[in-house]
GROMACS .gro file of C-alpha atoms in nm:
model
  373
    1UNK     CA    1  11.495  11.486   7.033
    2UNK     CA    2  11.467  11.108   7.040
    3UNK     CA    3  11.690  10.898   7.260
    4UNK     CA    4  11.718  10.534   7.364
    5UNK     CA    5  11.617  10.537   7.729
    6UNK     CA    6  11.767  10.197   7.815
    7UNK     CA    7  12.062  10.231   8.055
    8UNK     CA    8  12.379  10.133   7.872
    9UNK     CA    9  12.203  10.150   7.533
   10UNK     CA   10  12.392  10.256   7.223
   11UNK     CA   11  12.446  10.627   7.175
   12UNK     CA   12  12.542  10.812   6.863
   13UNK     CA   13  12.920  10.845   6.838
   14UNK     CA   14  12.906  11.213   6.760
   15UNK     CA   15  12.688  11.280   7.063
   16UNK     CA   16  12.941  11.093   7.279
   17UNK     CA   17  13.224  11.310   7.148
   18UNK     CA   18  13.035  11.633   7.214
   19UNK     CA   19  12.923  11.507   7.554
   20UNK     CA   20  13.278  11.423   7.660
   21UNK     CA   21  13.459  11.729   7.523
   22UNK     CA   22  13.208  12.012   7.576
   23UNK     CA   23  13.345  12.292   7.801
   24UNK     CA   24  13.003  12.335   7.960
   25UNK     CA   25  12.811  12.100   8.185
   26UNK     CA   26  12.586  11.852   8.000
   27UNK     CA   27  12.370  11.621   8.208
   28UNK     CA   28  12.085  11.373   8.170
   29UNK     CA   29  11.815  11.373   8.436
   30UNK     CA   30  11.533  11.129   8.500
   31UNK     CA   31  11.168  11.210   8.569
   32UNK     CA   32  11.235  11.174   8.942
   33UNK     CA   33  11.495  11.452   8.927
   34UNK     CA   34  11.788  11.216   8.978
   35UNK     CA   35  12.108  11.238   8.779
   36UNK     CA   36  12.164  10.974   8.511
   37UNK     CA   37  12.480  11.104   8.349
   38UNK     CA   38  12.707  11.411   8.352
   39UNK     CA   39  13.005  11.500   8.137
   40UNK     CA   40  13.356  11.572   8.276
   41UNK     CA   41  13.311  11.951   8.259
   42UNK     CA   42  13.000  11.925   8.476
   43UNK     CA   43  13.174  11.702   8.728
   44UNK     CA   44  13.452  11.959   8.762
   45UNK     CA   45  13.197  12.236   8.820
   46UNK     CA   46  13.048  12.059   9.122
   47UNK     CA   47  13.387  11.932   9.250
   48UNK     CA   48  13.301  11.564   9.187
   49UNK     CA   49  13.598  11.334   9.133
   50UNK     CA   50  13.396  11.078   8.935
   51UNK     CA   51  13.045  11.019   8.804
   52UNK     CA   52  12.973  10.753   9.068
   53UNK     CA   53  12.993  11.025   9.336
   54UNK     CA   54  12.672  11.187   9.207
   55UNK     CA   55  12.495  10.938   8.978
   56UNK     CA   56  12.149  10.857   9.111
   57UNK     CA   57  12.152  11.157   9.346
   58UNK     CA   58  11.864  11.404   9.354
   59UNK     CA   59  11.988  11.720   9.179
   60UNK     CA   60  11.807  11.932   9.438
   61UNK     CA   61  12.089  11.832   9.674
   62UNK     CA   62  12.315  12.051   9.458
   63UNK     CA   63  12.070  12.345   9.432
   64UNK     CA   64  12.035  12.626   9.686
   65UNK     CA   65  11.706  12.568   9.876
   66UNK     CA   66  11.556  12.900   9.768
   67UNK     CA   67  11.560  12.774   9.407
   68UNK     CA   68  11.411  12.427   9.476
   69UNK     CA   69  11.060  12.528   9.373
   70UNK     CA   70  11.174  12.690   9.047
   71UNK     CA   71  11.389  12.385   8.969
   72UNK     CA   72  11.097  12.145   9.026
   73UNK     CA   73  10.869  12.356   8.805
   74UNK     CA   74  11.132  12.359   8.529
   75UNK     CA   75  11.169  11.980   8.554
   76UNK     CA   76  10.791  11.933   8.533
   77UNK     CA   77  10.770  12.159   8.226
   78UNK     CA   78  11.040  11.962   8.046
   79UNK     CA   79  10.858  11.633   8.109
   80UNK     CA   80  10.551  11.797   7.957
   81UNK     CA   81  10.751  11.837   7.637
   82UNK     CA   82  10.868  12.198   7.681
   83UNK     CA   83  11.214  12.353   7.668
   84UNK     CA   84  11.300  12.580   7.960
   85UNK     CA   85  11.578  12.808   8.080
   86UNK     CA   86  11.659  12.873   8.444
   87UNK     CA   87  11.920  13.058   8.646
   88UNK     CA   88  11.991  12.932   8.995
   89UNK     CA   89  12.263  12.908   9.258
   90UNK     CA   90  12.427  12.569   9.295
   91UNK     CA   91  12.635  12.431   9.582
   92UNK     CA   92  12.918  12.193   9.492
   93UNK     CA   93  13.021  11.885   9.687
   94UNK     CA   94  13.287  12.091   9.866
   95UNK     CA   95  13.051  12.375   9.949
   96UNK     CA   96  13.161  12.603   9.665
   97UNK     CA   97  12.870  12.820   9.546
   98UNK     CA   98  12.817  12.885   9.175
   99UNK     CA   99  12.563  13.071   8.968
  100UNK     CA  100  12.431  12.852   8.686
  101UNK     CA  101  12.244  12.929   8.365
  102UNK     CA  102  12.065  12.612   8.253
  103UNK     CA  103  11.891  12.537   7.924
  104UNK     CA  104  11.692  12.212   7.933
  105UNK     CA  105  11.501  12.014   7.670
  106UNK     CA  106  11.304  11.687   7.667
  107UNK     CA  107  11.435  11.356   7.528
  108UNK     CA  108  11.161  11.149   7.366
  109UNK     CA  109  11.134  10.771   7.349
  110UNK     CA  110  11.208  10.644   6.998
  111UNK     CA  111  10.939  10.380   7.018
  112UNK     CA  112  10.667  10.599   7.170
  113UNK     CA  113  10.660  10.943   7.004
  114UNK     CA  114  10.552  11.215   7.245
  115UNK     CA  115  10.668  11.026   7.553
  116UNK     CA  116  10.940  11.212   7.743
  117UNK     CA  117  11.182  10.975   7.910
  118UNK     CA  118  11.467  11.203   8.016
  119UNK     CA  119  11.572  11.564   8.038
  120UNK     CA  120  11.897  11.682   7.887
  121UNK     CA  121  12.038  12.010   8.017
  122UNK     CA  122  12.332  12.231   7.924
  123UNK     CA  123  12.452  12.443   8.216
  124UNK     CA  124  12.696  12.733   8.206
  125UNK     CA  125  12.886  12.874   8.503
  126UNK     CA  126  12.792  13.245   8.513
  127UNK     CA  127  12.937  13.321   8.857
  128UNK     CA  128  13.189  13.571   8.718
  129UNK     CA  129  12.920  13.738   8.505
  130UNK     CA  130  12.689  13.778   8.805
  131UNK     CA  131  12.975  13.926   9.007
  132UNK     CA  132  13.041  14.185   8.735
  133UNK     CA  133  12.669  14.268   8.715
  134UNK     CA  134  12.661  14.311   9.092
  135UNK     CA  135  12.961  14.544   9.082
  136UNK     CA  136  12.795  14.751   8.809
  137UNK     CA  137  12.477  14.784   9.013
  138UNK     CA  138  12.671  14.884   9.325
  139UNK     CA  139  12.876  15.133   9.123
  140UNK     CA  140  12.557  15.284   8.979
  141UNK     CA  141  12.404  15.320   9.325
  142UNK     CA  142  12.725  15.476   9.459
  143UNK     CA  143  12.730  15.718   9.166
  144UNK     CA  144  12.372  15.829   9.231
  145UNK     CA  145  12.447  15.875   9.602
  146UNK     CA  146  12.755  16.083   9.519
  147UNK     CA  147  12.556  16.301   9.279
  148UNK     CA  148  12.281  16.356   9.536
  149UNK     CA  149  12.533  16.448   9.806
  150UNK     CA  150  12.714  16.686   9.572
  151UNK     CA  151  12.393  16.866   9.476
  152UNK     CA  152  12.278  16.877   9.840
  153UNK     CA  153  12.605  17.030   9.964
  154UNK     CA  154  12.608  17.280   9.679
  155UNK     CA  155  12.250  17.387   9.748
  156UNK     CA  156  12.306  17.418  10.124
  157UNK     CA  157  12.627  17.612  10.065
  158UNK     CA  158  12.446  17.866   9.849
  159UNK     CA  159  12.166  17.901  10.106
  160UNK     CA  160  12.414  17.965  10.387
  161UNK     CA  161  12.576  18.250  10.197
  162UNK     CA  162  12.267  18.469  10.234
  163UNK     CA  163  12.283  18.516  10.614
  164UNK     CA  164  12.661  18.520  10.591
  165UNK     CA  165  12.644  18.814  10.352
  166UNK     CA  166  12.436  19.002  10.606
  167UNK     CA  167  12.658  18.910  10.903
  168UNK     CA  168  12.978  19.019  10.730
  169UNK     CA  169  12.822  19.331  10.580
  170UNK     CA  170  12.670  19.455  10.905
  171UNK     CA  171  12.985  19.361  11.095
  172UNK     CA  172  13.205  19.570  10.866
  173UNK     CA  173  12.954  19.856  10.888
  174UNK     CA  174  12.955  19.845  11.270
  175UNK     CA  175  13.334  19.832  11.278
  176UNK     CA  176  13.376  20.128  11.045
  177UNK     CA  177  13.111  20.331  11.231
  178UNK     CA  178  13.271  20.253  11.569
  179UNK     CA  179  13.612  20.365  11.442
  180UNK     CA  180  13.471  20.687  11.300
  181UNK     CA  181  13.287  20.770  11.624
  182UNK     CA  182  13.568  20.661  11.856
  183UNK     CA  183  13.370  20.382  12.026
  184UNK     CA  184  13.675  20.162  12.067
  185UNK     CA  185  13.517  19.959  12.350
  186UNK     CA  186  13.284  19.799  12.091
  187UNK     CA  187  13.563  19.682  11.860
  188UNK     CA  188  13.633  19.363  12.057
  189UNK     CA  189  13.273  19.240  12.027
  190UNK     CA  190  13.260  19.335  11.660
  191UNK     CA  191  13.589  19.155  11.605
  192UNK     CA  192  13.447  18.836  11.760
  193UNK     CA  193  13.143  18.864  11.531
  194UNK     CA  194  13.363  18.897  11.222
  195UNK     CA  195  13.586  18.614  11.345
  196UNK     CA  196  13.281  18.386  11.377
  197UNK     CA  197  13.173  18.488  11.028
  198UNK     CA  198  13.521  18.402  10.902
  199UNK     CA  199  13.497  18.055  11.054
  200UNK     CA  200  13.160  18.012  10.883
  201UNK     CA  201  13.315  18.113  10.550
  202UNK     CA  202  13.584  17.850  10.605
  203UNK     CA  203  13.322  17.588  10.692
  204UNK     CA  204  13.123  17.662  10.376
  205UNK     CA  205  13.436  17.645  10.163
  206UNK     CA  206  13.524  17.306  10.313
  207UNK     CA  207  13.171  17.181  10.252
  208UNK     CA  208  13.180  17.295   9.891
  209UNK     CA  209  13.521  17.130   9.851
  210UNK     CA  210  13.369  16.802   9.973
  211UNK     CA  211  13.083  16.854   9.728
  212UNK     CA  212  13.325  16.898   9.440
  213UNK     CA  213  13.529  16.594   9.542
  214UNK     CA  214  13.216  16.379   9.552
  215UNK     CA  215  13.119  16.506   9.209
  216UNK     CA  216  13.471  16.434   9.081
  217UNK     CA  217  13.440  16.072   9.191
  218UNK     CA  218  13.102  16.033   9.025
  219UNK     CA  219  13.118  15.938   8.659
  220UNK     CA  220  12.983  16.188   8.413
  221UNK     CA  221  12.635  16.093   8.299
  222UNK     CA  222  12.489  16.234   7.978
  223UNK     CA  223  12.112  16.270   7.967
  224UNK     CA  224  11.853  16.476   7.783
  225UNK     CA  225  11.740  16.794   7.959
  226UNK     CA  226  11.526  17.100   7.899
  227UNK     CA  227  11.751  17.408   7.909
  228UNK     CA  228  11.478  17.650   8.020
  229UNK     CA  229  11.377  17.421   8.308
  230UNK     CA  230  11.738  17.376   8.416
  231UNK     CA  231  11.803  17.753   8.419
  232UNK     CA  232  11.478  17.822   8.607
  233UNK     CA  233  11.559  17.553   8.866
  234UNK     CA  234  11.910  17.690   8.918
  235UNK     CA  235  11.778  18.045   8.960
  236UNK     CA  236  11.516  17.922   9.208
  237UNK     CA  237  11.782  17.734   9.407
  238UNK     CA  238  11.990  18.051   9.461
  239UNK     CA  239  11.689  18.276   9.513
  240UNK     CA  240  11.794  18.367   9.872
  241UNK     CA  241  12.131  18.489   9.742
  242UNK     CA  242  11.960  18.691   9.469
  243UNK     CA  243  11.709  18.834   9.717
  244UNK     CA  244  11.989  18.945   9.949
  245UNK     CA  245  12.151  19.128   9.657
  246UNK     CA  246  11.814  19.269   9.545
  247UNK     CA  247  11.892  19.129   9.200
  248UNK     CA  248  11.649  18.994   8.945
  249UNK     CA  249  11.716  18.731   8.680
  250UNK     CA  250  11.620  18.787   8.317
  251UNK     CA  251  11.628  18.469   8.106
  252UNK     CA  252  11.655  18.517   7.729
  253UNK     CA  253  11.657  18.172   7.570
  254UNK     CA  254  11.421  18.225   7.278
  255UNK     CA  255  11.703  18.191   7.023
  256UNK     CA  256  11.852  17.876   7.178
  257UNK     CA  257  11.739  17.514   7.129
  258UNK     CA  258  11.515  17.388   7.407
  259UNK     CA  259  11.638  17.028   7.438
  260UNK     CA  260  11.999  16.929   7.501
  261UNK     CA  261  12.199  16.620   7.590
  262UNK     CA  262  12.476  16.652   7.849
  263UNK     CA  263  12.561  16.617   8.218
  264UNK     CA  264  12.259  16.804   8.352
  265UNK     CA  265  12.342  16.743   8.720
  266UNK     CA  266  12.688  16.899   8.706
  267UNK     CA  267  12.564  17.178   8.478
  268UNK     CA  268  12.293  17.260   8.733
  269UNK     CA  269  12.552  17.272   9.012
  270UNK     CA  270  12.786  17.485   8.800
  271UNK     CA  271  12.510  17.729   8.704
  272UNK     CA  272  12.396  17.769   9.065
  273UNK     CA  273  12.747  17.863   9.172
  274UNK     CA  274  12.791  18.096   8.872
  275UNK     CA  275  12.465  18.276   8.954
  276UNK     CA  276  12.572  18.310   9.318
  277UNK     CA  277  12.897  18.469   9.202
  278UNK     CA  278  12.715  18.694   8.954
  279UNK     CA  279  12.481  18.816   9.230
  280UNK     CA  280  12.777  18.989   9.398
  281UNK     CA  281  12.805  19.214   9.088
  282UNK     CA  282  12.431  19.275   9.049
  283UNK     CA  283  12.331  19.447   9.375
  284UNK     CA  284  11.999  19.625   9.310
  285UNK     CA  285  12.041  19.530   8.946
  286UNK     CA  286  11.980  19.239   8.710
  287UNK     CA  287  12.140  18.920   8.584
  288UNK     CA  288  12.072  18.836   8.220
  289UNK     CA  289  12.118  18.481   8.088
  290UNK     CA  290  12.128  18.378   7.723
  291UNK     CA  291  12.244  18.060   7.552
  292UNK     CA  292  12.403  17.954   7.225
  293UNK     CA  293  12.514  17.630   7.061
  294UNK     CA  294  12.884  17.649   6.969
  295UNK     CA  295  13.166  17.416   6.868
  296UNK     CA  296  13.488  17.424   7.065
  297UNK     CA  297  13.766  17.200   7.199
  298UNK     CA  298  13.676  16.944   6.935
  299UNK     CA  299  13.314  16.888   7.042
  300UNK     CA  300  12.969  17.055   7.044
  301UNK     CA  301  12.921  17.286   7.341
  302UNK     CA  302  12.650  17.479   7.520
  303UNK     CA  303  12.750  17.840   7.584
  304UNK     CA  304  12.574  18.030   7.862
  305UNK     CA  305  12.643  18.402   7.889
  306UNK     CA  306  12.564  18.555   8.228
  307UNK     CA  307  12.575  18.935   8.242
  308UNK     CA  308  12.547  19.098   8.587
  309UNK     CA  309  12.491  19.473   8.625
  310UNK     CA  310  12.419  19.662   8.945
  311UNK     CA  311  12.513  19.944   9.180
  312UNK     CA  312  12.865  20.010   9.300
  313UNK     CA  313  12.904  19.928   9.670
  314UNK     CA  314  13.086  20.111   9.945
  315UNK     CA  315  13.439  19.970   9.986
  316UNK     CA  316  13.372  19.780  10.312
  317UNK     CA  317  13.060  19.609  10.175
  318UNK     CA  318  13.230  19.541   9.844
  319UNK     CA  319  13.515  19.357  10.019
  320UNK     CA  320  13.277  19.138  10.219
  321UNK     CA  321  13.068  19.040   9.918
  322UNK     CA  322  13.379  18.996   9.702
  323UNK     CA  323  13.510  18.716   9.926
  324UNK     CA  324  13.181  18.527   9.903
  325UNK     CA  325  13.164  18.581   9.528
  326UNK     CA  326  13.514  18.438   9.483
  327UNK     CA  327  13.416  18.121   9.671
  328UNK     CA  328  13.115  18.062   9.445
  329UNK     CA  329  13.316  18.152   9.135
  330UNK     CA  330  13.590  17.902   9.222
  331UNK     CA  331  13.335  17.623   9.267
  332UNK     CA  332  13.171  17.712   8.934
  333UNK     CA  333  13.507  17.708   8.755
  334UNK     CA  334  13.612  17.378   8.912
  335UNK     CA  335  13.281  17.215   8.820
  336UNK     CA  336  13.305  17.346   8.462
  337UNK     CA  337  13.656  17.199   8.431
  338UNK     CA  338  13.529  16.872   8.575
  339UNK     CA  339  13.279  16.860   8.287
  340UNK     CA  340  13.551  16.932   8.031
  341UNK     CA  341  13.441  17.294   7.988
  342UNK     CA  342  13.547  17.635   8.114
  343UNK     CA  343  13.415  17.947   8.285
  344UNK     CA  344  13.559  18.290   8.207
  345UNK     CA  345  13.479  18.619   8.377
  346UNK     CA  346  13.547  18.971   8.256
  347UNK     CA  347  13.489  19.305   8.428
  348UNK     CA  348  13.225  19.547   8.301
  349UNK     CA  349  13.191  19.918   8.392
  350UNK     CA  350  12.888  19.843   8.607
  351UNK     CA  351  12.923  19.470   8.672
  352UNK     CA  352  13.071  19.156   8.520
  353UNK     CA  353  13.025  18.910   8.234
  354UNK     CA  354  13.057  18.534   8.287
  355UNK     CA  355  13.095  18.300   7.989
  356UNK     CA  356  13.030  17.932   8.061
  357UNK     CA  357  13.100  17.665   7.799
  358UNK     CA  358  13.043  17.294   7.863
  359UNK     CA  359  13.018  16.988   7.635
  360UNK     CA  360  12.656  16.933   7.530
  361UNK     CA  361  12.468  16.845   7.214
  362UNK     CA  362  12.150  17.008   7.100
  363UNK     CA  363  11.863  16.759   7.084
  364UNK     CA  364  11.604  17.002   6.949
  365UNK     CA  365  11.393  16.888   6.658
  366UNK     CA  366  11.405  17.241   6.521
  367UNK     CA  367  11.694  17.324   6.286
  368UNK     CA  368  11.968  17.521   6.454
  369UNK     CA  369  12.295  17.642   6.306
  370UNK     CA  370  12.582  17.621   6.556
  371UNK     CA  371  12.831  17.906   6.576
  372UNK     CA  372  13.204  17.847   6.562
  373UNK     CA  373  13.381  17.882   6.893
   0.00000   0.00000   0.00000
């Protein structure tokens, strides 16, 4: 762009109109970095009442010190004939701080082509945009922290249920044996043991409630995941619970797509809790898992069928394990609802059947025909 560099020289009328009326800051800067001219919008940005308040001033006086070097390099590049863009933090005459996005270009002397005499820059106030970006980053970090906490609490809760199963089971056994043999002097100690176990159950339930609340606050995040890996990881996470029940897991996913898109974190948490609940019906037995792509509630869904079969327990042991199973089942149901899905359970002659459906899309490259829900 050519421009008459003489101060007070004639300027094109159209340029004057744009310069005066533009909603963004337009300024002319000399090779020494001092301000030659600035339009009214720019003066308002830096809280200057009139041009004379800033004309001839070094623009670095209005730039946060940490951006001085970048500003000098941008100025040098422009006077080498290049156009540059720079974001920096400015400080107005009244101390107000603003984030600026500046696009600058050289002005060439009309009489000496190639000679840069001034820099012209258009600067936008992006303070509000930077604030929104900062909020988004903070929200993303908070979401990841909430997800991590939810998964941690869920995992710890499942791990604590293994010794709790043993405490409650042996406590009930000791109590029933003492009553049968008339050893009433032992009942007080056994009662204290069962009372402590009850407090531990309450503590775990509170911890899982906190886990669910954290997950509820975290926004749902869809991502691609490998179904077989997710199921294997969930089974490994509740391995202590399965070991205590002497139950094995049989995964039958050969007919299901391998890759899916959905909220893998919440699905993992839901599946862990569902497997913990299923373990209470699979003592010395097996838990079988299979999957299917279905369509229900107006969207594609992943259906996981969990079938638990095992031995029938004596009444006192069945009651103890039943309470723990209900806690895990409630968490699994709440998490499924949080995802927009559902978990149903039905009794079987030698166990139970859990049917979990959650929103998810198959991402497999292999053709797969979805079943109707």
